Amino acid sequence: MAAHTENHGKSFLKSLIVNNKDIPAMPFIVLGLILCAVGAVAVVTVFVKGHHESYGVTRQVPWGLLISSYAYFVIISTGIAFIGGLGHAFGYEKYAKISKRIVVLATIVLLAGFTQILMEIGNPLRMVYMMISPNFKAPIFWMGMFYGIELVILAFELYLIFKPNQTESDHKLAAVAGFLALLVGVLATSNLGYVFGSLNARDWYHGIYFSTFLVVSGVTAGAALLILVHNIVYKGSLPEELKPSMLSLGKLMGGGIGVMMFLYLWKMLSSIFTEPGDAYMSVMALVSGPLAFNFWIGEMLLAVVLPLALIVTAKGSVKKLSLAGFIFLIGLFFTRFDFVVAGQLPPMREGFPGSGVVTDALGLAMYSPSALEWLVYMFGFGVFFLLYFSAEKFLNLETESHH
């Protein structure tokens, strides 16, 4: 009996592992290994030197690059899971056709995000302490809880999609799991926005704006990454049966950018007309202050204008949509960074001599990420490249039709 079980396990693994020679995965795997190696050195350095000595954050700006990169990865993951839920749970055929790749991609991007928050909190054991001694009134506890549940759901989906000889009940379970991934993903991302929105001492964050904006931009980014990955995997020549899926994702990305523009407009206007409040100072930091380059080039040009122009003029070109997605994902980094940092730049008290508060000529607090912060950020990308393109290389991520 034991021998039979062992043979069954071996046959399952043998059926699972393939060697996809046509997929250009090796350059990305090598890049991932390099980034992981460099990032690992940074991680060890941070543990040796300590959080305070390693990062550029201060008492005035305690949230920096790693909070931004955490938000960048995990919100893309839940955006991908949202799209997967539309295919799995609601039967949207264009997304159901790529459901395997969706689940694998969402899971690995989420893991990349977890590397960032584990390095941000200083001691990874604090995550364990939060679980065994929870504060149910704290939004940040629910953020961790929802993302943890999301990972469990995605892991269960992975089991279902790679299970051999799938039955009708397996497909029904996958539909339920897809719906739960969609639901919990929206809760996790909107709750992440509420972690900031609940801070009534910080005018830029306070309210429901970021809970809404993060969900919309996450789904948009999920569509962008899916288009980009498919173009890489198929070297720009997608099978005809997948082109409708990519065109649909392109429309979703374009619609998402349109909604983001609408939200941008009213957030900026409502903040400008709170002069001389902190939200006004945050907007000025973005428009004409230390974050002006990030805002105009990163957010407006790369995350809005260029990708939207490419989508509008794509006329069915998946390569153009892929380029739009690539540019958008670069711009999205600036969006996340500005979102986190801008709200902290207005000082909580005046920078008088002896106060310990350091401000610039505009009266704003200052923050610049350290080299170690950038390397930890690169470590997250290394984890993504290594794990995802290894999956592309050694797993069959083509979704079999079961209709």
mmCIF file of C-alpha atoms in Angstrom:
data_model
loop_
_atom_site.group_PDB
_atom_site.id
_atom_site.type_symbol
_atom_site.label_atom_id
_atom_site.label_comp_id
_atom_site.label_asym_id
_atom_site.label_seq_id
_atom_site.Cartn_x
_atom_site.Cartn_y
_atom_site.Cartn_z
ATOM 1 C CA MET A 1 0.000 0.000 0.000
ATOM 2 C CA ALA A 2 2.839 2.349 0.943
ATOM 3 C CA ALA A 3 4.642 1.516 -2.296
ATOM 4 C CA HIS A 4 1.486 2.251 -4.276
ATOM 5 C CA THR A 5 1.136 5.630 -2.579
ATOM 6 C CA GLU A 6 4.795 6.432 -3.252
ATOM 7 C CA ASN A 7 4.461 5.489 -6.929
ATOM 8 C CA HIS A 8 1.297 7.566 -7.203
ATOM 9 C CA GLY A 9 3.134 10.539 -5.728
ATOM 10 C CA LYS A 10 6.025 10.101 -8.164
ATOM 11 C CA SER A 11 3.684 9.823 -11.135
ATOM 12 C CA PHE A 12 1.867 12.975 -10.008
ATOM 13 C CA LEU A 13 5.147 14.899 -9.796
ATOM 14 C CA LYS A 14 6.248 13.499 -13.151
ATOM 15 C CA SER A 15 3.020 14.677 -14.746
ATOM 16 C CA LEU A 16 3.425 18.075 -13.087
ATOM 17 C CA ILE A 17 6.991 18.849 -14.177
ATOM 18 C CA VAL A 18 7.639 19.732 -17.804
ATOM 19 C CA ASN A 19 10.404 21.515 -19.687
ATOM 20 C CA ASN A 20 8.975 24.355 -21.753
ATOM 21 C CA LYS A 21 11.824 24.965 -24.184
ATOM 22 C CA ASP A 22 9.905 27.506 -26.254
ATOM 23 C CA ILE A 23 9.296 29.909 -23.351
ATOM 24 C CA PRO A 24 12.089 32.528 -22.903
ATOM 25 C CA ALA A 25 12.201 32.019 -19.146
ATOM 26 C CA MET A 26 15.921 31.494 -18.466
ATOM 27 C CA PRO A 27 17.038 35.151 -18.748
ATOM 28 C CA PHE A 28 14.401 36.104 -16.177
ATOM 29 C CA ILE A 29 15.332 33.187 -13.913
ATOM 30 C CA VAL A 30 18.994 34.247 -14.027
ATOM 31 C CA LEU A 31 17.993 37.860 -13.355
ATOM 32 C CA GLY A 32 15.885 36.653 -10.433
ATOM 33 C CA LEU A 33 18.822 34.691 -9.000
ATOM 34 C CA ILE A 34 21.093 37.738 -9.252
ATOM 35 C CA LEU A 35 18.542 40.033 -7.596
ATOM 36 C CA CYS A 36 17.855 37.461 -4.874
ATOM 37 C CA ALA A 37 21.572 37.075 -4.173
ATOM 38 C CA VAL A 38 22.143 40.827 -3.952
ATOM 39 C CA GLY A 39 18.944 41.232 -1.963
ATOM 40 C CA ALA A 40 19.953 38.463 0.433
ATOM 41 C CA VAL A 41 23.145 40.380 1.246
ATOM 42 C CA ALA A 42 21.009 43.447 1.945
ATOM 43 C CA VAL A 43 18.652 41.413 4.146
ATOM 44 C CA VAL A 44 21.542 40.067 6.234
ATOM 45 C CA THR A 45 23.014 43.568 6.485
ATOM 46 C CA VAL A 46 19.702 44.939 7.755
ATOM 47 C CA PHE A 47 19.459 42.226 10.402
ATOM 48 C CA VAL A 48 23.040 42.916 11.521
ATOM 49 C CA LYS A 49 22.913 46.725 11.481
ATOM 50 C CA GLY A 50 19.296 47.115 12.523
ATOM 51 C CA HIS A 51 16.248 48.830 11.062
ATOM 52 C CA HIS A 52 17.151 52.343 12.248
ATOM 53 C CA GLU A 53 20.686 52.282 10.860
ATOM 54 C CA SER A 54 19.739 50.653 7.559
ATOM 55 C CA TYR A 55 16.717 52.600 6.364
ATOM 56 C CA GLY A 56 16.187 56.241 5.533
ATOM 57 C CA VAL A 57 12.939 56.520 7.502
ATOM 58 C CA THR A 58 12.767 58.852 10.498
ATOM 59 C CA ARG A 59 10.383 59.752 13.311
ATOM 60 C CA GLN A 60 8.839 62.343 10.992
ATOM 61 C CA VAL A 61 8.536 59.930 8.025
ATOM 62 C CA PRO A 62 8.290 56.420 9.534
ATOM 63 C CA TRP A 63 6.800 54.787 6.409
ATOM 64 C CA GLY A 64 9.075 54.674 3.404
ATOM 65 C CA LEU A 65 9.982 52.715 0.301
ATOM 66 C CA LEU A 66 9.252 49.257 1.721
ATOM 67 C CA ILE A 67 5.685 50.152 2.664
ATOM 68 C CA SER A 68 5.308 51.485 -0.885
ATOM 69 C CA SER A 69 6.784 48.330 -2.425
ATOM 70 C CA TYR A 70 4.633 46.128 -0.182
ATOM 71 C CA ALA A 71 1.542 47.963 -1.405
ATOM 72 C CA TYR A 72 2.844 47.764 -4.984
ATOM 73 C CA PHE A 73 3.135 43.968 -4.991
ATOM 74 C CA VAL A 74 0.188 42.867 -2.857
ATOM 75 C CA ILE A 75 -2.322 45.159 -4.545
ATOM 76 C CA ILE A 76 -1.266 43.909 -7.993
ATOM 77 C CA SER A 77 -1.752 40.371 -6.645
ATOM 78 C CA THR A 78 -5.289 41.030 -5.455
ATOM 79 C CA GLY A 79 -6.045 42.790 -8.744
ATOM 80 C CA ILE A 80 -4.979 39.651 -10.612
ATOM 81 C CA ALA A 81 -7.067 37.520 -8.225
ATOM 82 C CA PHE A 82 -10.051 39.799 -8.921
ATOM 83 C CA ILE A 83 -9.696 39.130 -12.650
ATOM 84 C CA GLY A 84 -9.322 35.420 -11.950
ATOM 85 C CA GLY A 85 -12.512 35.472 -9.918
ATOM 86 C CA LEU A 86 -14.383 36.910 -12.891
ATOM 87 C CA GLY A 87 -13.280 33.878 -14.898
ATOM 88 C CA HIS A 88 -13.518 31.138 -12.269
ATOM 89 C CA ALA A 89 -16.547 32.243 -10.286
ATOM 90 C CA PHE A 90 -18.597 34.199 -12.801
ATOM 91 C CA GLY A 91 -17.762 32.186 -15.898
ATOM 92 C CA TYR A 92 -16.253 35.024 -17.930
ATOM 93 C CA GLU A 93 -14.752 32.829 -20.620
ATOM 94 C CA LYS A 94 -12.065 35.232 -21.800
ATOM 95 C CA TYR A 95 -10.450 35.175 -18.354
ATOM 96 C CA ALA A 96 -11.246 31.530 -17.630
ATOM 97 C CA LYS A 97 -8.991 30.633 -20.584
ATOM 98 C CA ILE A 98 -5.962 31.934 -18.688
ATOM 99 C CA SER A 99 -6.990 30.916 -15.165
ATOM 100 C CA LYS A 100 -3.916 28.768 -14.432
ATOM 101 C CA ARG A 101 -1.520 31.561 -15.208
ATOM 102 C CA ILE A 102 -3.693 33.984 -13.231
ATOM 103 C CA VAL A 103 -3.584 31.908 -10.032
ATOM 104 C CA VAL A 104 0.156 31.208 -10.263
ATOM 105 C CA LEU A 105 0.933 34.856 -10.997
ATOM 106 C CA ALA A 106 -1.284 36.171 -8.179
ATOM 107 C CA THR A 107 0.297 33.798 -5.666
ATOM 108 C CA ILE A 108 3.898 34.635 -6.540
ATOM 109 C CA VAL A 109 3.344 38.396 -6.664
ATOM 110 C CA LEU A 110 1.735 38.147 -3.213
ATOM 111 C CA LEU A 111 4.782 36.259 -1.891
ATOM 112 C CA ALA A 112 7.037 38.980 -3.314
ATOM 113 C CA GLY A 113 4.977 41.534 -1.389
ATOM 114 C CA PHE A 114 5.367 39.586 1.837
ATOM 115 C CA THR A 115 9.169 39.850 1.549
ATOM 116 C CA GLN A 116 8.798 43.623 1.713
ATOM 117 C CA ILE A 117 6.595 43.828 4.792
ATOM 118 C CA LEU A 118 8.697 41.241 6.636
ATOM 119 C CA MET A 119 11.762 43.436 6.133
ATOM 120 C CA GLU A 120 9.860 46.621 6.957
ATOM 121 C CA ILE A 121 8.628 45.569 10.407
ATOM 122 C CA GLY A 122 12.195 45.039 11.607
ATOM 123 C CA ASN A 123 11.650 41.608 13.145
ATOM 124 C CA PRO A 124 9.635 39.015 11.194
ATOM 125 C CA LEU A 125 8.613 37.383 14.492
ATOM 126 C CA ARG A 126 6.345 40.385 15.055
ATOM 127 C CA MET A 127 4.022 38.862 12.463
ATOM 128 C CA VAL A 128 3.721 35.776 14.655
ATOM 129 C CA TYR A 129 3.135 37.920 17.745
ATOM 130 C CA MET A 130 0.377 39.811 15.958
ATOM 131 C CA MET A 131 -1.375 36.525 15.193
ATOM 132 C CA ILE A 132 -1.176 35.146 18.754
ATOM 133 C CA SER A 133 -1.930 38.477 20.431
ATOM 134 C CA PRO A 134 -4.276 40.256 18.014
ATOM 135 C CA ASN A 135 -5.866 43.666 18.418
ATOM 136 C CA PHE A 136 -9.176 43.250 16.612
ATOM 137 C CA LYS A 137 -9.780 47.003 16.661
ATOM 138 C CA ALA A 138 -6.626 47.742 14.665
ATOM 139 C CA PRO A 139 -7.066 48.027 10.867
ATOM 140 C CA ILE A 140 -3.491 46.824 10.366
ATOM 141 C CA PHE A 141 -4.351 43.496 12.049
ATOM 142 C CA TRP A 142 -7.165 42.927 9.557
ATOM 143 C CA MET A 143 -4.872 43.881 6.709
ATOM 144 C CA GLY A 144 -2.474 41.105 7.703
ATOM 145 C CA MET A 145 -5.335 38.690 8.341
ATOM 146 C CA PHE A 146 -7.014 39.291 4.977
ATOM 147 C CA TYR A 147 -3.782 38.944 3.016
ATOM 148 C CA GLY A 148 -2.951 35.775 4.949
ATOM 149 C CA ILE A 149 -6.375 34.342 4.089
ATOM 150 C CA GLU A 150 -5.859 35.391 0.468
ATOM 151 C CA LEU A 151 -2.625 33.388 0.340
ATOM 152 C CA VAL A 152 -4.372 30.299 1.746
ATOM 153 C CA ILE A 153 -7.171 30.596 -0.831
ATOM 154 C CA LEU A 154 -4.688 30.993 -3.669
ATOM 155 C CA ALA A 155 -2.737 27.964 -2.414
ATOM 156 C CA PHE A 156 -5.958 25.931 -2.458
ATOM 157 C CA GLU A 157 -6.667 27.146 -5.987
ATOM 158 C CA LEU A 158 -3.165 26.064 -7.007
ATOM 159 C CA TYR A 159 -3.877 22.577 -5.701
ATOM 160 C CA LEU A 160 -7.131 22.405 -7.640
ATOM 161 C CA ILE A 161 -5.788 23.649 -10.961
ATOM 162 C CA PHE A 162 -2.801 21.287 -10.938
ATOM 163 C CA LYS A 163 -4.722 18.284 -9.651
ATOM 164 C CA PRO A 164 -4.727 15.476 -12.254
ATOM 165 C CA ASN A 165 -7.981 13.939 -13.448
ATOM 166 C CA GLN A 166 -10.097 16.845 -12.297
ATOM 167 C CA THR A 167 -13.773 16.163 -11.664
ATOM 168 C CA GLU A 168 -16.816 18.375 -11.956
ATOM 169 C CA SER A 169 -16.739 18.899 -8.189
ATOM 170 C CA ASP A 170 -13.156 20.155 -8.506
ATOM 171 C CA HIS A 171 -14.299 22.757 -11.020
ATOM 172 C CA LYS A 172 -17.098 23.828 -8.691
ATOM 173 C CA LEU A 173 -14.642 24.112 -5.810
ATOM 174 C CA ALA A 174 -12.361 26.187 -8.038
ATOM 175 C CA ALA A 175 -15.285 28.506 -8.786
ATOM 176 C CA VAL A 176 -15.961 28.938 -5.066
ATOM 177 C CA ALA A 177 -12.261 29.519 -4.362
ATOM 178 C CA GLY A 178 -12.086 32.042 -7.203
ATOM 179 C CA PHE A 179 -15.035 33.968 -5.784
ATOM 180 C CA LEU A 180 -13.493 33.953 -2.294
ATOM 181 C CA ALA A 181 -10.147 35.140 -3.707
ATOM 182 C CA LEU A 182 -11.964 38.004 -5.438
ATOM 183 C CA LEU A 183 -13.944 38.911 -2.302
ATOM 184 C CA VAL A 184 -11.076 38.638 0.191
ATOM 185 C CA GLY A 185 -8.745 40.434 -2.223
ATOM 186 C CA VAL A 186 -11.078 43.444 -2.412
ATOM 187 C CA LEU A 187 -11.434 43.409 1.387
ATOM 188 C CA ALA A 188 -7.661 43.183 1.860
ATOM 189 C CA THR A 189 -6.869 46.017 -0.551
ATOM 190 C CA SER A 190 -9.638 48.331 0.619
ATOM 191 C CA ASN A 191 -8.621 47.620 4.220
ATOM 192 C CA LEU A 192 -5.031 48.526 3.336
ATOM 193 C CA GLY A 193 -6.422 51.871 2.173
ATOM 194 C CA TYR A 194 -8.318 52.131 5.454
ATOM 195 C CA VAL A 195 -5.095 51.603 7.446
ATOM 196 C CA PHE A 196 -4.157 55.017 6.069
ATOM 197 C CA GLY A 197 -7.683 56.405 5.828
ATOM 198 C CA SER A 198 -8.318 55.901 9.541
ATOM 199 C CA LEU A 199 -5.520 58.355 10.409
ATOM 200 C CA ASN A 200 -7.466 61.533 11.086
ATOM 201 C CA ALA A 201 -4.242 63.266 12.132
ATOM 202 C CA ARG A 202 -3.029 62.986 8.539
ATOM 203 C CA ASP A 203 -5.379 64.917 6.254
ATOM 204 C CA TRP A 204 -3.949 63.493 3.013
ATOM 205 C CA TYR A 205 -4.804 59.928 4.021
ATOM 206 C CA HIS A 206 -7.995 60.454 5.971
ATOM 207 C CA GLY A 207 -11.248 59.243 4.398
ATOM 208 C CA ILE A 208 -12.367 56.593 1.924
ATOM 209 C CA TYR A 209 -10.423 57.828 -1.126
ATOM 210 C CA PHE A 210 -7.458 55.477 -0.917
ATOM 211 C CA SER A 211 -9.612 52.436 -0.143
ATOM 212 C CA THR A 212 -11.339 53.031 -3.475
ATOM 213 C CA PHE A 213 -8.284 54.131 -5.450
ATOM 214 C CA LEU A 214 -6.159 51.148 -4.411
ATOM 215 C CA VAL A 215 -8.793 48.630 -5.510
ATOM 216 C CA VAL A 216 -9.255 50.310 -8.904
ATOM 217 C CA SER A 217 -5.522 50.728 -9.555
ATOM 218 C CA GLY A 218 -4.901 47.137 -8.394
ATOM 219 C CA VAL A 219 -7.303 45.647 -10.940
ATOM 220 C CA THR A 220 -5.810 47.923 -13.604
ATOM 221 C CA ALA A 221 -2.296 46.760 -12.712
ATOM 222 C CA GLY A 222 -3.409 43.125 -12.684
ATOM 223 C CA ALA A 223 -4.663 43.483 -16.247
ATOM 224 C CA ALA A 224 -1.426 45.236 -17.258
ATOM 225 C CA LEU A 225 0.806 42.506 -15.816
ATOM 226 C CA LEU A 226 -1.231 39.690 -17.358
ATOM 227 C CA ILE A 227 -0.956 41.234 -20.834
ATOM 228 C CA LEU A 228 2.761 41.829 -20.382
ATOM 229 C CA VAL A 229 3.481 38.306 -19.132
ATOM 230 C CA HIS A 230 1.560 36.666 -21.975
ATOM 231 C CA ASN A 231 3.491 38.706 -24.529
ATOM 232 C CA ILE A 232 6.789 37.652 -22.961
ATOM 233 C CA VAL A 233 5.804 33.982 -22.750
ATOM 234 C CA TYR A 234 4.607 33.837 -26.364
ATOM 235 C CA LYS A 235 7.375 36.163 -27.662
ATOM 236 C CA GLY A 236 4.820 38.634 -28.958
ATOM 237 C CA SER A 237 2.990 36.043 -31.100
ATOM 238 C CA LEU A 238 -0.050 34.992 -29.102
ATOM 239 C CA PRO A 239 -2.276 32.101 -30.156
ATOM 240 C CA GLU A 240 -5.448 33.332 -31.807
ATOM 241 C CA GLU A 241 -7.616 31.871 -29.034
ATOM 242 C CA LEU A 242 -5.908 34.105 -26.434
ATOM 243 C CA LYS A 243 -6.095 37.387 -28.346
ATOM 244 C CA PRO A 244 -9.718 38.111 -27.248
ATOM 245 C CA SER A 245 -8.582 37.639 -23.643
ATOM 246 C CA MET A 246 -5.748 40.138 -24.094
ATOM 247 C CA LEU A 247 -7.980 42.661 -25.854
ATOM 248 C CA SER A 248 -10.504 42.362 -23.043
ATOM 249 C CA LEU A 249 -7.746 42.935 -20.483
ATOM 250 C CA GLY A 250 -6.659 45.957 -22.510
ATOM 251 C CA LYS A 251 -10.160 47.424 -22.243
ATOM 252 C CA LEU A 252 -10.161 46.704 -18.515
ATOM 253 C CA MET A 253 -6.795 48.450 -18.149
ATOM 254 C CA GLY A 254 -7.988 51.454 -20.126
ATOM 255 C CA GLY A 255 -11.215 51.708 -18.146
ATOM 256 C CA GLY A 256 -9.259 51.438 -14.904
ATOM 257 C CA ILE A 257 -6.934 54.278 -15.904
ATOM 258 C CA GLY A 258 -9.994 56.363 -16.771
ATOM 259 C CA VAL A 259 -11.478 55.816 -13.306
ATOM 260 C CA MET A 260 -8.091 56.599 -11.750
ATOM 261 C CA MET A 261 -8.061 59.939 -13.609
ATOM 262 C CA PHE A 262 -11.513 60.742 -12.217
ATOM 263 C CA LEU A 263 -10.387 59.896 -8.681
ATOM 264 C CA TYR A 264 -7.152 61.856 -9.107
ATOM 265 C CA LEU A 265 -9.084 64.952 -10.164
ATOM 266 C CA TRP A 266 -11.341 65.091 -7.121
ATOM 267 C CA LYS A 267 -8.642 64.121 -4.634
ATOM 268 C CA MET A 268 -6.408 66.917 -5.891
ATOM 269 C CA LEU A 269 -9.192 69.507 -5.980
ATOM 270 C CA SER A 270 -10.544 68.611 -2.554
ATOM 271 C CA SER A 271 -7.024 68.791 -1.091
ATOM 272 C CA ILE A 272 -6.140 72.092 -2.760
ATOM 273 C CA PHE A 273 -9.227 73.773 -1.330
ATOM 274 C CA THR A 274 -8.339 72.773 2.233
ATOM 275 C CA GLU A 275 -5.580 75.433 2.289
ATOM 276 C CA PRO A 276 -3.711 75.881 4.600
ATOM 277 C CA GLY A 277 -4.267 72.301 5.841
ATOM 278 C CA ASP A 278 -1.900 69.352 5.668
ATOM 279 C CA ALA A 279 -3.641 67.854 2.617
ATOM 280 C CA TYR A 280 -2.889 71.097 0.752
ATOM 281 C CA MET A 281 0.780 70.837 1.754
ATOM 282 C CA SER A 282 0.855 67.227 0.507
ATOM 283 C CA VAL A 283 -0.561 68.272 -2.867
ATOM 284 C CA MET A 284 1.951 71.097 -3.142
ATOM 285 C CA ALA A 285 4.731 68.602 -2.383
ATOM 286 C CA LEU A 286 3.473 66.600 -5.358
ATOM 287 C CA VAL A 287 2.767 69.439 -7.775
ATOM 288 C CA SER A 288 5.728 71.732 -7.161
ATOM 289 C CA GLY A 289 7.698 70.324 -4.232
ATOM 290 C CA PRO A 290 10.138 67.470 -3.616
ATOM 291 C CA LEU A 291 7.839 64.881 -5.240
ATOM 292 C CA ALA A 292 7.098 66.926 -8.378
ATOM 293 C CA PHE A 293 9.217 64.735 -10.696
ATOM 294 C CA ASN A 294 7.554 61.603 -9.335
ATOM 295 C CA PHE A 295 4.112 63.097 -9.802
ATOM 296 C CA TRP A 296 4.372 64.663 -13.247
ATOM 297 C CA ILE A 297 6.686 62.144 -14.920
ATOM 298 C CA GLY A 298 5.928 59.009 -12.917
ATOM 299 C CA GLU A 299 2.245 59.286 -12.082
ATOM 300 C CA MET A 300 0.791 61.525 -14.764
ATOM 301 C CA LEU A 301 2.956 60.633 -17.767
ATOM 302 C CA LEU A 302 3.851 56.982 -17.151
ATOM 303 C CA ALA A 303 0.793 55.794 -15.217
ATOM 304 C CA VAL A 304 -1.885 57.782 -17.075
ATOM 305 C CA VAL A 305 -1.070 59.649 -20.295
ATOM 306 C CA LEU A 306 1.264 57.280 -22.178
ATOM 307 C CA PRO A 307 -0.500 53.971 -21.401
ATOM 308 C CA LEU A 308 -3.915 55.473 -22.113
ATOM 309 C CA ALA A 309 -2.670 56.896 -25.434
ATOM 310 C CA LEU A 310 -1.256 53.492 -26.394
ATOM 311 C CA ILE A 311 -4.480 51.712 -25.452
ATOM 312 C CA VAL A 312 -6.631 54.149 -27.421
ATOM 313 C CA THR A 313 -4.427 53.807 -30.525
ATOM 314 C CA ALA A 314 -3.773 50.054 -30.160
ATOM 315 C CA LYS A 315 -6.504 49.037 -32.655
ATOM 316 C CA GLY A 316 -6.237 45.394 -31.667
ATOM 317 C CA SER A 317 -2.442 45.331 -31.337
ATOM 318 C CA VAL A 318 -1.580 43.168 -28.340
ATOM 319 C CA LYS A 319 2.050 44.317 -28.541
ATOM 320 C CA LYS A 320 0.925 47.907 -28.063
ATOM 321 C CA LEU A 321 -1.222 46.858 -25.113
ATOM 322 C CA SER A 322 1.784 45.041 -23.665
ATOM 323 C CA LEU A 323 3.906 48.179 -23.973
ATOM 324 C CA ALA A 324 1.118 50.171 -22.332
ATOM 325 C CA GLY A 325 1.030 47.664 -19.471
ATOM 326 C CA PHE A 326 4.809 47.804 -19.032
ATOM 327 C CA ILE A 327 4.824 51.604 -18.890
ATOM 328 C CA PHE A 328 1.854 51.635 -16.526
ATOM 329 C CA LEU A 329 3.551 49.226 -14.109
ATOM 330 C CA ILE A 330 6.596 51.520 -13.983
ATOM 331 C CA GLY A 331 4.385 54.535 -13.357
ATOM 332 C CA LEU A 332 2.464 52.643 -10.700
ATOM 333 C CA PHE A 333 5.607 52.464 -8.558
ATOM 334 C CA PHE A 334 5.676 56.270 -8.398
ATOM 335 C CA THR A 335 1.966 56.277 -7.609
ATOM 336 C CA ARG A 336 2.491 53.971 -4.628
ATOM 337 C CA PHE A 337 5.588 55.821 -3.416
ATOM 338 C CA ASP A 338 3.918 59.226 -3.606
ATOM 339 C CA PHE A 339 0.768 57.931 -1.922
ATOM 340 C CA VAL A 340 2.758 56.720 1.093
ATOM 341 C CA VAL A 341 5.304 59.533 1.387
ATOM 342 C CA ALA A 342 3.304 62.661 0.477
ATOM 343 C CA GLY A 343 0.945 62.278 3.435
ATOM 344 C CA GLN A 344 3.831 62.265 5.898
ATOM 345 C CA LEU A 345 5.728 65.308 4.631
ATOM 346 C CA PRO A 346 3.624 67.942 6.441
ATOM 347 C CA PRO A 347 5.263 67.927 9.916
ATOM 348 C CA MET A 348 3.139 67.142 12.954
ATOM 349 C CA ARG A 349 4.813 70.046 14.772
ATOM 350 C CA GLU A 350 7.000 73.021 13.876
ATOM 351 C CA GLY A 351 10.686 72.439 13.224
ATOM 352 C CA PHE A 352 11.994 74.780 15.905
ATOM 353 C CA PRO A 353 15.607 74.439 17.129
ATOM 354 C CA GLY A 354 15.792 71.632 19.648
ATOM 355 C CA SER A 355 12.457 70.112 18.618
ATOM 356 C CA GLY A 356 14.097 67.213 16.797
ATOM 357 C CA VAL A 357 11.979 68.023 13.717
ATOM 358 C CA VAL A 358 13.979 68.600 10.537
ATOM 359 C CA THR A 359 12.251 70.351 7.622
ATOM 360 C CA ASP A 360 13.251 71.757 4.253
ATOM 361 C CA ALA A 361 12.856 75.315 2.976
ATOM 362 C CA LEU A 362 9.163 74.633 2.277
ATOM 363 C CA GLY A 363 8.551 73.513 5.841
ATOM 364 C CA LEU A 364 8.173 69.853 4.831
ATOM 365 C CA ALA A 365 9.737 66.800 6.402
ATOM 366 C CA MET A 366 12.340 65.021 4.271
ATOM 367 C CA TYR A 367 12.771 61.430 3.179
ATOM 368 C CA SER A 368 15.070 59.654 0.749
ATOM 369 C CA PRO A 369 15.281 55.847 0.565
ATOM 370 C CA SER A 370 18.612 54.334 1.576
ATOM 371 C CA ALA A 371 20.632 52.016 -0.668
ATOM 372 C CA LEU A 372 19.594 49.049 1.489
ATOM 373 C CA GLU A 373 15.919 49.909 1.023
ATOM 374 C CA TRP A 374 16.387 49.852 -2.749
ATOM 375 C CA LEU A 375 18.184 46.512 -2.541
ATOM 376 C CA VAL A 376 15.417 44.984 -0.434
ATOM 377 C CA TYR A 377 12.953 46.280 -3.027
ATOM 378 C CA MET A 378 15.016 44.564 -5.732
ATOM 379 C CA PHE A 379 14.914 41.397 -3.614
ATOM 380 C CA GLY A 380 11.121 41.409 -4.037
ATOM 381 C CA PHE A 381 11.536 41.559 -7.807
ATOM 382 C CA GLY A 382 14.121 38.796 -7.601
ATOM 383 C CA VAL A 383 11.642 36.540 -5.809
ATOM 384 C CA PHE A 384 9.036 37.332 -8.456
ATOM 385 C CA PHE A 385 11.293 36.711 -11.462
ATOM 386 C CA LEU A 386 12.815 33.544 -10.023
ATOM 387 C CA LEU A 387 9.585 31.883 -8.887
ATOM 388 C CA TYR A 388 7.272 32.970 -11.670
ATOM 389 C CA PHE A 389 9.518 32.245 -14.628
ATOM 390 C CA SER A 390 10.592 28.962 -13.030
ATOM 391 C CA ALA A 391 6.884 28.113 -13.003
ATOM 392 C CA GLU A 392 6.651 29.085 -16.669
ATOM 393 C CA LYS A 393 9.698 26.965 -17.462
ATOM 394 C CA PHE A 394 8.862 23.828 -15.505
ATOM 395 C CA LEU A 395 5.060 23.793 -15.143
ATOM 396 C CA ASN A 396 2.266 23.596 -17.675
ATOM 397 C CA LEU A 397 0.395 26.870 -17.224
ATOM 398 C CA GLU A 398 -1.903 26.356 -20.192
ATOM 399 C CA THR A 399 -5.532 26.120 -19.057
ATOM 400 C CA GLU A 400 -7.338 23.076 -20.353
ATOM 401 C CA SER A 401 -10.938 23.614 -21.406
ATOM 402 C CA HIS A 402 -13.470 21.665 -19.343
ATOM 403 C CA HIS A 403 -16.604 22.824 -21.080
#
